[in-house]
mmCIF file of C-alpha atoms and ligand atoms in Angstrom:
data_model
loop_
_atom_site.group_PDB
_atom_site.id
_atom_site.type_symbol
_atom_site.label_atom_id
_atom_site.label_comp_id
_atom_site.label_asym_id
_atom_site.label_seq_id
_atom_site.Cartn_x
_atom_site.Cartn_y
_atom_site.Cartn_z
ATOM 1 C CA UNK A 786 105.226 94.219 114.461
ATOM 2 C CA UNK A 787 105.919 92.914 110.242
ATOM 3 C CA UNK A 788 102.908 93.865 107.938
ATOM 4 C CA UNK A 789 100.854 90.370 107.594
ATOM 5 C CA UNK A 790 99.602 90.187 103.963
ATOM 6 C CA UNK A 791 98.110 87.680 101.583
ATOM 7 C CA UNK A 792 98.187 88.433 98.282
ATOM 8 C CA UNK A 793 95.860 86.956 95.287
ATOM 9 C CA UNK A 794 97.763 86.112 92.095
ATOM 10 C CA UNK A 795 95.708 85.243 89.621
ATOM 11 C CA UNK A 796 98.183 85.352 86.988
ATOM 12 C CA UNK A 797 96.683 84.193 83.583
ATOM 13 C CA UNK A 798 92.955 83.610 84.266
ATOM 14 C CA UNK A 799 89.790 85.195 84.422
ATOM 15 C CA UNK A 800 87.195 86.829 81.959
ATOM 16 C CA UNK A 801 87.008 90.486 83.033
ATOM 17 C CA UNK A 802 83.984 89.922 83.960
ATOM 18 C CA UNK A 803 84.877 87.043 86.459
ATOM 19 C CA UNK A 804 87.496 89.209 87.951
ATOM 20 C CA UNK A 805 85.489 91.808 89.021
ATOM 21 C CA UNK A 806 83.001 88.884 90.789
ATOM 22 C CA UNK A 807 86.337 88.047 91.835
ATOM 23 C CA UNK A 808 87.055 91.003 93.673
ATOM 24 C CA UNK A 809 83.270 91.700 95.017
ATOM 25 C CA UNK A 810 83.313 88.463 96.459
ATOM 26 C CA UNK A 811 87.073 89.224 98.343
ATOM 27 C CA UNK A 812 85.683 92.956 99.284
ATOM 28 C CA UNK A 813 81.944 91.272 101.121
ATOM 29 C CA UNK A 814 84.100 88.749 103.386
ATOM 30 C CA UNK A 815 87.077 91.062 103.957
ATOM 31 C CA UNK A 816 85.299 91.977 107.257
ATOM 32 C CA UNK A 817 85.902 88.458 108.089
ATOM 33 C CA UNK A 818 90.097 88.930 107.980
ATOM 34 C CA UNK A 819 91.794 89.367 111.133
ATOM 35 C CA UNK A 820 92.515 93.350 112.181
ATOM 36 C CA UNK A 821 96.183 93.296 110.748
ATOM 37 C CA UNK A 822 95.870 90.961 108.150
ATOM 38 C CA UNK A 823 96.404 93.036 104.650
ATOM 39 C CA UNK A 824 94.196 91.846 101.461
ATOM 40 C CA UNK A 825 96.278 92.400 97.514
ATOM 41 C CA UNK A 826 94.583 90.741 94.622
ATOM 42 C CA UNK A 827 96.905 90.946 91.478
ATOM 43 C CA UNK A 828 94.388 90.579 88.029
ATOM 44 C CA UNK A 829 95.458 90.666 84.361
ATOM 45 C CA UNK A 830 96.472 93.743 83.090
ATOM 46 C CA UNK A 831 93.171 93.975 81.514
ATOM 47 C CA UNK A 832 91.138 94.239 84.117
ATOM 48 C CA UNK A 833 92.885 96.296 86.306
ATOM 49 C CA UNK A 834 90.776 99.065 85.853
ATOM 50 C CA UNK A 835 87.595 97.042 86.090
ATOM 51 C CA UNK A 836 88.933 95.755 89.090
ATOM 52 C CA UNK A 837 90.130 99.568 90.573
ATOM 53 C CA UNK A 838 87.129 100.551 90.473
ATOM 54 C CA UNK A 839 84.930 97.282 92.813
ATOM 55 C CA UNK A 840 87.760 97.529 95.429
ATOM 56 C CA UNK A 841 87.388 101.811 95.552
ATOM 57 C CA UNK A 842 86.337 102.921 99.055
ATOM 58 C CA UNK A 843 88.253 99.045 100.553
ATOM 59 C CA UNK A 844 91.425 97.982 102.124
ATOM 60 C CA UNK A 845 91.691 95.331 99.306
ATOM 61 C CA UNK A 846 94.743 96.654 97.115
ATOM 62 C CA UNK A 847 95.652 96.333 93.594
ATOM 63 C CA UNK A 848 98.418 94.894 92.123
ATOM 64 C CA UNK A 849 99.910 94.621 88.937
ATOM 65 C CA UNK A 850 102.116 91.030 88.298
ATOM 66 C CA UNK A 851 104.751 92.109 85.666
ATOM 67 C CA UNK A 852 106.119 96.199 84.844
ATOM 68 C CA UNK A 853 108.202 97.257 82.020
ATOM 69 C CA UNK A 854 111.632 97.632 82.184
ATOM 70 C CA UNK A 855 110.892 101.412 80.328
ATOM 71 C CA UNK A 856 109.045 104.355 81.425
ATOM 72 C CA UNK A 857 107.532 104.615 78.075
ATOM 73 C CA UNK A 858 108.074 104.848 74.420
ATOM 74 C CA UNK A 859 108.130 102.516 71.417
ATOM 75 C CA UNK A 860 107.485 99.226 73.237
ATOM 76 C CA UNK A 861 105.611 97.395 71.216
ATOM 77 C CA UNK A 862 103.225 94.614 73.631
ATOM 78 C CA UNK A 863 104.376 96.224 77.263
ATOM 79 C CA UNK A 864 102.836 98.135 79.976
ATOM 80 C CA UNK A 865 104.328 100.943 81.916
ATOM 81 C CA UNK A 866 104.843 101.343 85.589
ATOM 82 C CA UNK A 867 103.385 104.908 85.396
ATOM 83 C CA UNK A 868 100.122 103.345 83.396
ATOM 84 C CA UNK A 869 99.834 100.923 86.435
ATOM 85 C CA UNK A 870 99.806 103.742 89.169
ATOM 86 C CA UNK A 871 97.507 105.569 86.760
ATOM 87 C CA UNK A 872 95.582 102.977 86.416
ATOM 88 C CA UNK A 873 94.775 102.027 90.329
ATOM 89 C CA UNK A 874 97.753 99.937 91.539
ATOM 90 C CA UNK A 875 99.039 100.284 94.734
ATOM 91 C CA UNK A 876 101.938 97.293 93.849
ATOM 92 C CA UNK A 877 103.373 95.722 91.630
ATOM 93 C CA UNK A 878 104.704 91.236 91.662
ATOM 94 C CA UNK A 879 108.142 91.393 89.511
ATOM 95 C CA UNK A 880 110.559 88.472 89.615
ATOM 96 C CA UNK A 881 107.870 85.261 89.578
ATOM 97 C CA UNK A 882 109.846 82.465 88.183
ATOM 98 C CA UNK A 883 106.523 81.721 85.794
ATOM 99 C CA UNK A 884 108.343 85.244 84.422
ATOM 100 C CA UNK A 885 112.263 84.412 84.896
ATOM 101 C CA UNK A 886 111.763 81.113 83.924
ATOM 102 C CA UNK A 887 109.216 81.943 80.743
ATOM 103 C CA UNK A 888 109.974 85.396 79.640
ATOM 104 C CA UNK A 889 113.730 85.991 80.613
ATOM 105 C CA UNK A 890 113.167 88.165 83.102
ATOM 106 C CA UNK A 891 117.123 88.807 84.311
ATOM 107 C CA UNK A 892 118.731 91.106 88.120
ATOM 108 C CA UNK A 893 119.172 93.441 85.330
ATOM 109 C CA UNK A 894 116.298 94.034 84.087
ATOM 110 C CA UNK A 895 114.289 93.464 87.480
ATOM 111 C CA UNK A 896 116.706 96.254 88.721
ATOM 112 C CA UNK A 897 115.808 98.810 86.511
ATOM 113 C CA UNK A 898 111.710 97.557 86.621
ATOM 114 C CA UNK A 899 111.895 98.143 90.555
ATOM 115 C CA UNK A 900 113.665 101.677 90.097
ATOM 116 C CA UNK A 901 110.822 102.871 87.249
ATOM 117 C CA UNK A 902 108.004 100.403 89.999
ATOM 118 C CA UNK A 903 109.187 103.116 92.896
ATOM 119 C CA UNK A 904 109.905 106.448 91.009
ATOM 120 C CA UNK A 905 105.446 105.717 90.072
ATOM 121 C CA UNK A 906 104.947 105.555 93.432
ATOM 122 C CA UNK A 907 104.279 100.868 93.284
ATOM 123 C CA UNK A 908 105.921 98.999 96.154
ATOM 124 C CA UNK A 909 107.480 95.415 94.789
ATOM 125 C CA UNK A 910 106.540 92.276 95.423
ATOM 126 C CA UNK A 911 110.112 90.988 94.910
ATOM 127 C CA UNK A 912 109.768 86.381 94.693
ATOM 128 C CA UNK A 913 112.383 84.315 94.520
ATOM 129 C CA UNK A 914 112.667 80.336 94.856
ATOM 130 C CA UNK A 915 115.178 77.836 93.759
ATOM 131 C CA UNK A 916 113.643 74.707 91.063
ATOM 132 C CA UNK A 917 113.604 71.280 92.439
ATOM 133 C CA UNK A 918 117.134 70.043 90.854
ATOM 134 C CA UNK A 919 118.390 73.396 92.334
ATOM 135 C CA UNK A 920 117.338 71.969 96.602
ATOM 136 C CA UNK A 921 118.038 68.250 95.394
ATOM 137 C CA UNK A 922 121.511 69.185 94.042
ATOM 138 C CA UNK A 923 121.539 71.690 97.979
ATOM 139 C CA UNK A 924 122.391 74.936 95.930
ATOM 140 C CA UNK A 925 119.056 76.664 97.500
ATOM 141 C CA UNK A 926 120.103 78.206 100.289
ATOM 142 C CA UNK A 927 122.759 79.988 97.423
ATOM 143 C CA UNK A 928 120.378 80.694 94.690
ATOM 144 C CA UNK A 929 117.794 82.452 96.306
ATOM 145 C CA UNK A 930 120.729 84.219 98.323
ATOM 146 C CA UNK A 931 122.004 85.143 94.926
ATOM 147 C CA UNK A 932 118.470 86.450 93.818
ATOM 148 C CA UNK A 933 118.396 88.244 96.870
ATOM 149 C CA UNK A 934 121.534 89.828 96.884
ATOM 150 C CA UNK A 935 121.822 90.465 92.699
ATOM 151 C CA UNK A 936 118.643 92.755 92.480
ATOM 152 C CA UNK A 937 117.075 94.312 95.916
ATOM 153 C CA UNK A 938 121.271 94.736 97.546
ATOM 154 C CA UNK A 939 121.153 98.333 95.633
ATOM 155 C CA UNK A 940 118.546 99.520 97.184
ATOM 156 C CA UNK A 941 119.043 101.453 100.387
ATOM 157 C CA UNK A 942 117.500 100.786 103.641
ATOM 158 C CA UNK A 943 114.282 103.574 103.008
ATOM 159 C CA UNK A 944 113.512 101.413 100.074
ATOM 160 C CA UNK A 945 113.226 97.879 101.366
ATOM 161 C CA UNK A 946 110.198 99.336 103.048
ATOM 162 C CA UNK A 947 108.159 99.447 99.984
ATOM 163 C CA UNK A 948 109.744 95.716 99.179
ATOM 164 C CA UNK A 949 107.848 93.252 99.953
ATOM 165 C CA UNK A 950 109.339 89.252 100.137
ATOM 166 C CA UNK A 951 108.014 86.419 98.674
ATOM 167 C CA UNK A 952 109.367 83.000 98.775
ATOM 168 C CA UNK A 953 108.133 80.715 95.816
ATOM 169 C CA UNK A 954 109.711 77.360 96.194
ATOM 170 C CA UNK A 955 109.771 76.691 91.489
ATOM 171 C CA UNK A 956 108.857 72.927 92.468
ATOM 172 C CA UNK A 957 105.820 73.615 94.517
ATOM 173 C CA UNK A 958 103.823 76.888 92.373
ATOM 174 C CA UNK A 959 100.838 74.586 91.022
ATOM 175 C CA UNK A 960 101.865 71.889 92.034
ATOM 176 C CA UNK A 961 100.083 71.003 94.874
ATOM 177 C CA UNK A 962 102.968 69.571 96.135
ATOM 178 C CA UNK A 963 103.613 72.430 99.496
ATOM 179 C CA UNK A 964 106.441 72.572 101.085
ATOM 180 C CA UNK A 965 106.414 71.381 105.050
ATOM 181 C CA UNK A 966 106.013 74.907 106.845
ATOM 182 C CA UNK A 967 109.642 73.645 107.979
ATOM 183 C CA UNK A 968 110.639 73.901 104.951
ATOM 184 C CA UNK A 969 109.106 77.242 103.886
ATOM 185 C CA UNK A 970 110.378 78.599 108.050
ATOM 186 C CA UNK A 971 113.892 77.563 107.327
ATOM 187 C CA UNK A 972 114.071 79.346 104.097
ATOM 188 C CA UNK A 973 112.406 82.722 105.161
ATOM 189 C CA UNK A 974 114.571 82.803 108.595
ATOM 190 C CA UNK A 975 117.470 82.279 106.174
ATOM 191 C CA UNK A 976 116.131 85.408 103.763
ATOM 192 C CA UNK A 977 115.548 87.890 106.791
ATOM 193 C CA UNK A 978 119.432 86.567 107.785
ATOM 194 C CA UNK A 979 120.254 87.601 104.497
ATOM 195 C CA UNK A 980 118.820 90.811 104.686
ATOM 196 C CA UNK A 981 120.863 90.945 108.269
ATOM 197 C CA UNK A 982 123.947 90.688 106.870
ATOM 198 C CA UNK A 983 123.508 93.244 103.630
ATOM 199 C CA UNK A 984 120.771 95.978 105.601
ATOM 200 C CA UNK A 985 121.108 95.188 109.704
ATOM 201 C CA UNK A 986 119.438 94.238 111.810
ATOM 202 C CA UNK A 987 116.144 96.494 111.479
ATOM 203 C CA UNK A 988 116.058 96.325 108.224
ATOM 204 C CA UNK A 989 115.685 92.261 108.170
ATOM 205 C CA UNK A 990 113.060 92.237 111.286
ATOM 206 C CA UNK A 991 110.690 94.790 108.861
ATOM 207 C CA UNK A 992 110.769 93.061 105.969
ATOM 208 C CA UNK A 993 107.304 90.787 105.054
ATOM 209 C CA UNK A 994 108.460 87.647 103.836
ATOM 210 C CA UNK A 995 105.458 85.582 102.214
ATOM 211 C CA UNK A 996 105.750 82.146 101.691
ATOM 212 C CA UNK A 997 103.496 81.188 98.245
ATOM 213 C CA UNK A 998 103.666 77.453 96.157
ATOM 214 C CA UNK A 999 100.157 75.113 96.989
ATOM 215 C CA UNK A 1000 99.179 77.600 99.685
ATOM 216 C CA UNK A 1001 95.793 76.899 100.351
ATOM 217 C CA UNK A 1002 93.267 76.682 103.572
ATOM 218 C CA UNK A 1003 94.227 73.184 104.760
ATOM 219 C CA UNK A 1004 97.908 74.052 105.092
ATOM 220 C CA UNK A 1005 98.079 77.856 105.437
ATOM 221 C CA UNK A 1006 97.486 77.707 109.077
ATOM 222 C CA UNK A 1007 100.803 75.610 109.728
ATOM 223 C CA UNK A 1008 102.884 78.009 107.190
ATOM 224 C CA UNK A 1009 102.085 81.517 108.918
ATOM 225 C CA UNK A 1010 102.158 79.786 112.326
ATOM 226 C CA UNK A 1011 105.870 80.274 111.934
ATOM 227 C CA UNK A 1012 107.980 82.458 112.937
ATOM 228 C CA UNK A 1013 109.362 84.141 109.491
ATOM 229 C CA UNK A 1014 105.790 83.261 107.119
ATOM 230 C CA UNK A 1015 104.422 87.343 107.589
ATOM 231 C CA UNK A 1016 101.704 85.591 105.148
ATOM 232 C CA UNK A 1017 101.104 83.779 101.234
ATOM 233 C CA UNK A 1018 101.208 84.819 97.644
ATOM 234 C CA UNK A 1019 98.236 82.678 96.367
ATOM 235 C CA UNK A 1020 98.081 81.799 93.083
ATOM 236 C CA UNK A 1021 95.274 78.612 92.453
ATOM 237 C CA UNK A 1022 92.563 78.983 95.083
ATOM 238 C CA UNK A 1023 93.480 82.801 95.035
ATOM 239 C CA UNK A 1024 91.177 82.150 92.156
ATOM 240 C CA UNK A 1025 87.630 81.258 94.382
ATOM 241 C CA UNK A 1026 86.972 84.109 96.946
ATOM 242 C CA UNK A 1027 86.035 81.258 99.786
ATOM 243 C CA UNK A 1028 89.548 79.402 99.449
ATOM 244 C CA UNK A 1029 91.116 83.318 99.184
ATOM 245 C CA UNK A 1030 89.393 85.184 102.560
ATOM 246 C CA UNK A 1031 90.127 80.861 104.620
ATOM 247 C CA UNK A 1032 93.353 81.450 103.629
ATOM 248 C CA UNK A 1033 93.223 85.064 105.433
ATOM 249 C CA UNK A 1034 91.596 83.666 107.925
ATOM 250 C CA UNK A 1035 94.455 81.130 108.945
ATOM 251 C CA UNK A 1036 95.596 84.370 110.876
HETATM 252 P P1 13P B 436 99.729 78.271 93.327
HETATM 253 O O1 13P B 436 99.395 78.452 95.051
HETATM 254 O O2 13P B 436 98.534 78.121 92.428
HETATM 255 O O3 13P B 436 100.479 77.217 93.552
HETATM 256 O O4 13P B 436 100.580 79.861 93.200
HETATM 257 C C1 13P B 436 101.355 80.075 93.888
HETATM 258 C C2 13P B 436 102.410 80.893 92.786
HETATM 259 O O5 13P B 436 103.285 81.513 91.613
HETATM 260 C C3 13P B 436 101.824 82.743 93.257
HETATM 261 O O6 13P B 436 102.395 83.698 92.708
#
């Protein structure tokens, strides 16, 4: 059985106090989440240690939203994977479309970041997804397979156990336009097939693949019912504990 995950990417939202309250509200309701569904929250860097204290002793795991492509040293403004581990993170998100688009995240940098995450005992939520124009041109499968091949194909099957993939079509992020369950399932099956051709069927079947992009309580059930969708990476709706928990309860 693949691991089912509902992860909240808080992006650049909440004060520390608000983040702590949000984490407390999630922990208070975690018992309502069906067995076998794991929760992860990814607050901003400044909130990590405070939120880690709230999560201590709970099954909710902590993730960062990014990490540096250098281990340490004179890299002003960056946060190293070792620091994230030190702050209590179990995961880091990498390759989010907002980072690819606004901060020049390249495949080369992502390969380095993943290696540093692993060296420091972090698992990785690796994001892929096409832009609207790419889908309209019919290139969405090529774009996603390239994002997977260029960054993940250098890993070993053993390392792939520490990777969760999140398919987030850029046109669905923060727009209120969700991919239909059929569109999402089609791409998730394609991603699994792509993993299978390189890593073999075992890795393909064992890799958790999340859907992200305007996922909310009203559409989560239909998405999560798809055979290749193993949960969600939730943006806006993860900022309300009730909505986040309701999404996780959609299983
Ligand atoms: P929204 O759920 O706000 O569309 O964001 C999705 C996302 O980018 C999660 O990483």
